[in-house]
XYZ file of C-alpha atoms in Angstrom:
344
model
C 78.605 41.495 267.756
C 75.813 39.375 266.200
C 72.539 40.001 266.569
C 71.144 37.995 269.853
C 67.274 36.362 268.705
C 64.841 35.222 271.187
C 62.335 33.092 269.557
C 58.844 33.109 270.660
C 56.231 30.326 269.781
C 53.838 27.433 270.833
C 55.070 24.949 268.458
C 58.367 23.399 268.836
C 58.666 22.649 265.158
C 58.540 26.034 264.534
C 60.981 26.827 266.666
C 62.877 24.618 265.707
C 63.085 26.174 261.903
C 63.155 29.482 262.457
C 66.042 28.977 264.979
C 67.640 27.056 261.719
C 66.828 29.495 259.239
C 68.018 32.619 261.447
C 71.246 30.740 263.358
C 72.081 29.957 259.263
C 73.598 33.672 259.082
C 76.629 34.892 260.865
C 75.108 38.153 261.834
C 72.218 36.329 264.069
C 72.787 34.159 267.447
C 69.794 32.492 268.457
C 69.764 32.625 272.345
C 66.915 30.840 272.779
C 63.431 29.602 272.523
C 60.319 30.146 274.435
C 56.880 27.749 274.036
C 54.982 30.944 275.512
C 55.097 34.369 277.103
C 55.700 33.398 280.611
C 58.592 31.409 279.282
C 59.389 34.524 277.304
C 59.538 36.911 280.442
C 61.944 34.626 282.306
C 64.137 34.134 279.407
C 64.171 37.867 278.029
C 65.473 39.042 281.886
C 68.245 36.216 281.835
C 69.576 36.569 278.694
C 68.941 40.491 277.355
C 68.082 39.415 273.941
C 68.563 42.229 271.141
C 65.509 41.317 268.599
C 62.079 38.886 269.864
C 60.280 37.215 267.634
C 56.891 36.534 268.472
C 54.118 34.265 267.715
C 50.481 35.810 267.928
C 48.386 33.007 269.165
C 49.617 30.973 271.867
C 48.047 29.390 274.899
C 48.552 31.167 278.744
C 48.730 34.619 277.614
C 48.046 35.830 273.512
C 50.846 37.400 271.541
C 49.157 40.728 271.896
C 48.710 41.438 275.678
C 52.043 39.588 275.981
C 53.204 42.614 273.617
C 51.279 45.206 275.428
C 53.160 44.457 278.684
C 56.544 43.838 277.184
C 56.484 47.558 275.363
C 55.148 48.978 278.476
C 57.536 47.384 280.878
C 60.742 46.812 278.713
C 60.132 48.263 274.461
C 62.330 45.945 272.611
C 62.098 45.232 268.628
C 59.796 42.549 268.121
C 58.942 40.932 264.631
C 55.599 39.320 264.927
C 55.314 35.289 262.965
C 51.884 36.005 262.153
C 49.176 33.472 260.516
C 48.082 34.292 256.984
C 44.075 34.759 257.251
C 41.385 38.029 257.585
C 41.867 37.456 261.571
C 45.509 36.801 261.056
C 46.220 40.247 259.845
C 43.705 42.130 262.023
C 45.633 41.361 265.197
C 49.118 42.271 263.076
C 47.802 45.300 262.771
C 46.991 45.439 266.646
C 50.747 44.009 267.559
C 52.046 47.023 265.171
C 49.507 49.701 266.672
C 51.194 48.390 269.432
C 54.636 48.653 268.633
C 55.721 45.797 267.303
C 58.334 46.485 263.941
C 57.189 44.203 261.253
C 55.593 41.179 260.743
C 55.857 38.051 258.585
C 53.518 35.685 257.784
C 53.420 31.793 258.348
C 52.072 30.141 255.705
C 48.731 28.151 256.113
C 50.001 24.581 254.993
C 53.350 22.960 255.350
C 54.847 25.008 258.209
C 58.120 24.022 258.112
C 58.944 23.992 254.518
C 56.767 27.326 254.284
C 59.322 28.909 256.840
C 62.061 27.922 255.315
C 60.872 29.759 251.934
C 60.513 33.286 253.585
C 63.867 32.086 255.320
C 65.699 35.507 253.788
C 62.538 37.256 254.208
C 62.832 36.553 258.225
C 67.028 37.068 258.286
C 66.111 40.592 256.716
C 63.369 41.712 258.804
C 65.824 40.947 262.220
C 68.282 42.160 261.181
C 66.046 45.751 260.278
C 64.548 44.966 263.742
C 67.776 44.990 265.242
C 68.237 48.430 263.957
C 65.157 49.736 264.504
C 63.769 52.696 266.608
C 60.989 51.512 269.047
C 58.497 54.366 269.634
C 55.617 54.619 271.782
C 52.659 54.669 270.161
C 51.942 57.989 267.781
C 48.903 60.183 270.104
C 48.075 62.829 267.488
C 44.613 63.544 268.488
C 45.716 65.769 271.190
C 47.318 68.071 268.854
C 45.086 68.294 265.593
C 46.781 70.418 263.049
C 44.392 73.706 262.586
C 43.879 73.952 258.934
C 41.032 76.579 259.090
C 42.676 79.113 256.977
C 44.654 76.916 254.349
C 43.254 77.428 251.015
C 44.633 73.938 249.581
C 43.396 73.135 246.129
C 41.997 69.770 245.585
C 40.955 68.857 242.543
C 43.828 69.213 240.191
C 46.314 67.727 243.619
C 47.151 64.705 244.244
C 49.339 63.405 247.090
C 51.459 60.450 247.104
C 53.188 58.547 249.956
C 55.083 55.560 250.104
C 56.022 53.475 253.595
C 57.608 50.106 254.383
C 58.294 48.782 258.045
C 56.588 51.320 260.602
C 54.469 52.368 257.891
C 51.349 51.236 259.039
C 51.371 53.156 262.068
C 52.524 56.128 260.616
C 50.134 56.270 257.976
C 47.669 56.168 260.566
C 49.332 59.331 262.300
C 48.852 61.567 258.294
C 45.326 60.535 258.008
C 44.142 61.228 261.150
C 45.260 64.558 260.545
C 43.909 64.816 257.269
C 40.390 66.771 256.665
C 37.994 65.282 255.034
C 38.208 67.359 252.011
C 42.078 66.993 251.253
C 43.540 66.439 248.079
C 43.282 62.544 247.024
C 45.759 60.594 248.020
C 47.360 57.125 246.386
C 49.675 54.942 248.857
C 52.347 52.491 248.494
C 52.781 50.429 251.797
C 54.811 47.301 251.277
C 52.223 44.728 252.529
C 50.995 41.115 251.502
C 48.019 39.804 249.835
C 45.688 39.314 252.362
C 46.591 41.855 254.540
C 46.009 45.405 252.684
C 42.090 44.860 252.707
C 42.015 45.070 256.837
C 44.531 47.684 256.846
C 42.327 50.008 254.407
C 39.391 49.274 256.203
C 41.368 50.004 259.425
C 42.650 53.358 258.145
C 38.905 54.451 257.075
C 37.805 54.209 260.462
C 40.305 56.484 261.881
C 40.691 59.177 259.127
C 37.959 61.830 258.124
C 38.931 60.759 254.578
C 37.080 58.149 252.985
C 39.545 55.459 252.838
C 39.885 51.942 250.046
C 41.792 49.574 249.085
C 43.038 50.626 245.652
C 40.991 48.759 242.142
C 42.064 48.772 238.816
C 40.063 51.488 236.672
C 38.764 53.904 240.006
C 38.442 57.053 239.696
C 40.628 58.952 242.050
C 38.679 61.676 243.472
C 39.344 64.263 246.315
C 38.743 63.038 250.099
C 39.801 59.665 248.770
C 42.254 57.644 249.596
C 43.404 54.532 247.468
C 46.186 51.998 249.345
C 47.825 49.934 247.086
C 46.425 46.132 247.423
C 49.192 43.593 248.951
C 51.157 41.692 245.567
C 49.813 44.246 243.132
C 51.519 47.366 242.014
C 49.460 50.933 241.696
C 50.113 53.006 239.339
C 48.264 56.557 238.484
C 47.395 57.022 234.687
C 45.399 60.169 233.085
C 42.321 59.902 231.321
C 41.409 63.503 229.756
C 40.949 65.489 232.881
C 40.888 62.586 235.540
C 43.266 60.499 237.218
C 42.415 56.864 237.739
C 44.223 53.822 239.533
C 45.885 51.589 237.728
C 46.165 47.745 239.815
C 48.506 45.414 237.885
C 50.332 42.319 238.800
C 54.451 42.275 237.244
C 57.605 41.740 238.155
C 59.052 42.976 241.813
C 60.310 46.436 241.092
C 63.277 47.584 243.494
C 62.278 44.230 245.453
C 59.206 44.783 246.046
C 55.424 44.258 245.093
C 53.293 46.631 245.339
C 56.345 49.048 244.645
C 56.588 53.049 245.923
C 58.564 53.083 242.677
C 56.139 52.033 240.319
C 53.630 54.411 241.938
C 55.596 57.586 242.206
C 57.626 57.381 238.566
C 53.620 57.310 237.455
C 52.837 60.240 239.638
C 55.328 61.994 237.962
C 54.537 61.208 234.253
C 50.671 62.003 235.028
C 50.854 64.431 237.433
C 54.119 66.076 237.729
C 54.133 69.731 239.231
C 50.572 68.668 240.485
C 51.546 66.215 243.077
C 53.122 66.465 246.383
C 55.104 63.185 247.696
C 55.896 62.148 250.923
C 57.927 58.975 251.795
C 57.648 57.756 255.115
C 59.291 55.091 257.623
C 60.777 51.992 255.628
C 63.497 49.650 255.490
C 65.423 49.391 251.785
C 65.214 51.597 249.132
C 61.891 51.479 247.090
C 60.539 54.703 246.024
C 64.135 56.850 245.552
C 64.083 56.833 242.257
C 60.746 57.306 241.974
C 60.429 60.271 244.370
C 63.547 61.694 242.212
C 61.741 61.166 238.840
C 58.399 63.282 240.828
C 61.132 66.120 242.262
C 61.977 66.500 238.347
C 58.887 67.021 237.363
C 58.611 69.921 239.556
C 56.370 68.066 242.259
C 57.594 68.735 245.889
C 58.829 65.786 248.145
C 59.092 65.524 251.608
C 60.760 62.392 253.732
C 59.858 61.500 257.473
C 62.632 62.692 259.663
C 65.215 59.590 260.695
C 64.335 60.505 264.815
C 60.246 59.577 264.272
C 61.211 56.893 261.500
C 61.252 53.463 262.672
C 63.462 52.583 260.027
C 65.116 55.365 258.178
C 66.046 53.322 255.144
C 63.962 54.640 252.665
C 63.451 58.271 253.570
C 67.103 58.284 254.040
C 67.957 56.634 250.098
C 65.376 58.889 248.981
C 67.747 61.694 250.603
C 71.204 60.642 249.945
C 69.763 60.199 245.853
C 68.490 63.916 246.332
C 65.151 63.331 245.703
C 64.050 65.217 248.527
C 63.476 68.550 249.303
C 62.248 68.752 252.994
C 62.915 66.622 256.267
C 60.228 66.308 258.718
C 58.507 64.446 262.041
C 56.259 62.343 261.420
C 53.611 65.054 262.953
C 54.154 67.535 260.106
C 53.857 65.562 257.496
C 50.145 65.908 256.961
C 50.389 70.017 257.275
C 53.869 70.031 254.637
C 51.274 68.013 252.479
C 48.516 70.215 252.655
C 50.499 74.053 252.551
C 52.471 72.725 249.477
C 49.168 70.883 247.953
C 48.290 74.942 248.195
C 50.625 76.759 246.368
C 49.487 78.243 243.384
């Protein structure tokens, strides 16, 4: 059975190309087109579409409370077409906060031929949609962790997570949990250029951490946290007794830029039995090897458990390549962190 594709957007070029770009692959059926949520509505009762795609601005009703309503009234996957720009990715971030899978972006010039460029980009994302759990949004405050009588070392720690699609939510979820004098932390979250900035500054204001978007040379210190910036890898390196971020542009590594790979295979070289890594939600297969490499080096590993993930692709390669040493919901993952960041 292919995978049935409602497209949502204001612009009937668009439309137009992403219904060529996705009807291109035999998996996908394109079912149909709406120029705006009320459209939408009508459309998704009549004809029980499997994955949405969904445009964020768009005249009548915005992408967002459009979203809202749907995930209240009827949660289906939904990959937001979202515009490239500093307001472009803050209201991403809202559609994923409010349950949207993944995003991609539309580039700022040329539409169509822009589209058709992130053409396998889009097929891949459905199709991950398609498979994807939809959750209701993560409420963690209610049930704060009580850490009062973990002795967790900090300054020779370091904790390392990578995510991929659902990531951004459950990151959220760890570092809300987090005290503010936790072992420093260095992330991986497959995101674009342009779009890491808002979602560091996003993840500051909910976490007692101090959180930053990673730069080359920083010193990584304890009730930090350093996300890796969109199109750059991060890397750890040691300097005498310190650990510092290393920002680098290169080659995709396990298809991807920044790469949980190229992060963790560093933790491990630098900080081996020191670190504790955690990978979380994620289509593909980033960060196996690399969570492997850290296991080796005596660090402990934990993966998100497939029933919280909203795609269990890479915690679940980072398991079947037994890199992994603990499964766990999303809600633990902060307190695994912190009681094996403890051990002696």
């Amino acid at each position: 059975m292919p995978i049935r594709v409602l497209i949502v957007d204001d612009s009937a070029l668009v439309r137009q190309v992403m219904t060529e770009i996705l009807a291109s692959d035999p998996e996908i059926e394109v079912i149909g087109a709406a120029p705006d949520p009320y459209v939408a509505r009508d459309k998704i009762k009549q004809l029980q579409p499997d994955v949405l795609t969904l445009d964020v601005e768009m005249p009548r009703m915005d992408g967002l409370t459009f979203l809202e309503n749907l995930m209240r009234l009827r949660p289906m996957p939904v990959v937001m077409v979202s515009s490239l720009t500093e307001a472009g990715a803050q209201v991403t971030l809202d559609a994923l906060e409010l349950g949207a899978v993944d995003f991609v972006t539309k580039p700022k010039l040329g539409v169509a031929a822009g589209l058709k460029e992130y053409g396998e980009v889009l097929i891949e994302k459905v199709k991950q949609a398609a498979r994807a759990k939809v959750h209701e949004r993560h409420k963690t405050s209610a049930h704060k962790p009580d850490l009062s009588t973990l002795r967790y070392r900090t300054t020779d720690r370091l904790l390392a997570i990578g995510a991929s699609a659902g990531g951004t939510e459950a990151i959220r979820v760890v570092l809300e949990q987090m005290p503010p004098d936790a072992p420093a932390i260095v992330i991986t979250q497959h995101i674009p250029a342009g779009f890491s900035r808002a979602f560091a500054e996003r993840m500051n204001r909910c976490s007692p951490m101090v959180v930053c978007e990673a730069q080359d040379g920083q010193p990584i210190t304890p009730g930090h946290v350093y996300i890796a910036p969109g199109a750059f890898h991060l890397a750890v390196v040691r300097s005498g007794a310190r650990w510092h971020c290393r920002v680098f542009d290169g080659e995709l590594v396990s298809r991807h830029k920044p790469s949980v790979d190229v992060l963790f295979d560093s933790v491990a070289q630098h900080a081996g039995a020191n670190a504790v890594g955690a990978m979380l939600t994620g289509m593909g297969y980033d960060g196996a090897k690399g969570m492997l490499k850290m296991r080796e080096a005596g660090a402990p590993t934990i993966a998100q458990d497939e029933a919280t993930s909203v795609v269990w692709g890479m915690p679940g390669s980072a398991v079947k390549a037994g890199a992994v040493q603990e499964i766990v919901p999303l809600e633990q993952v902060a307190t695994r962190l912190l009681t094996l960041a403890a051990r002696t």
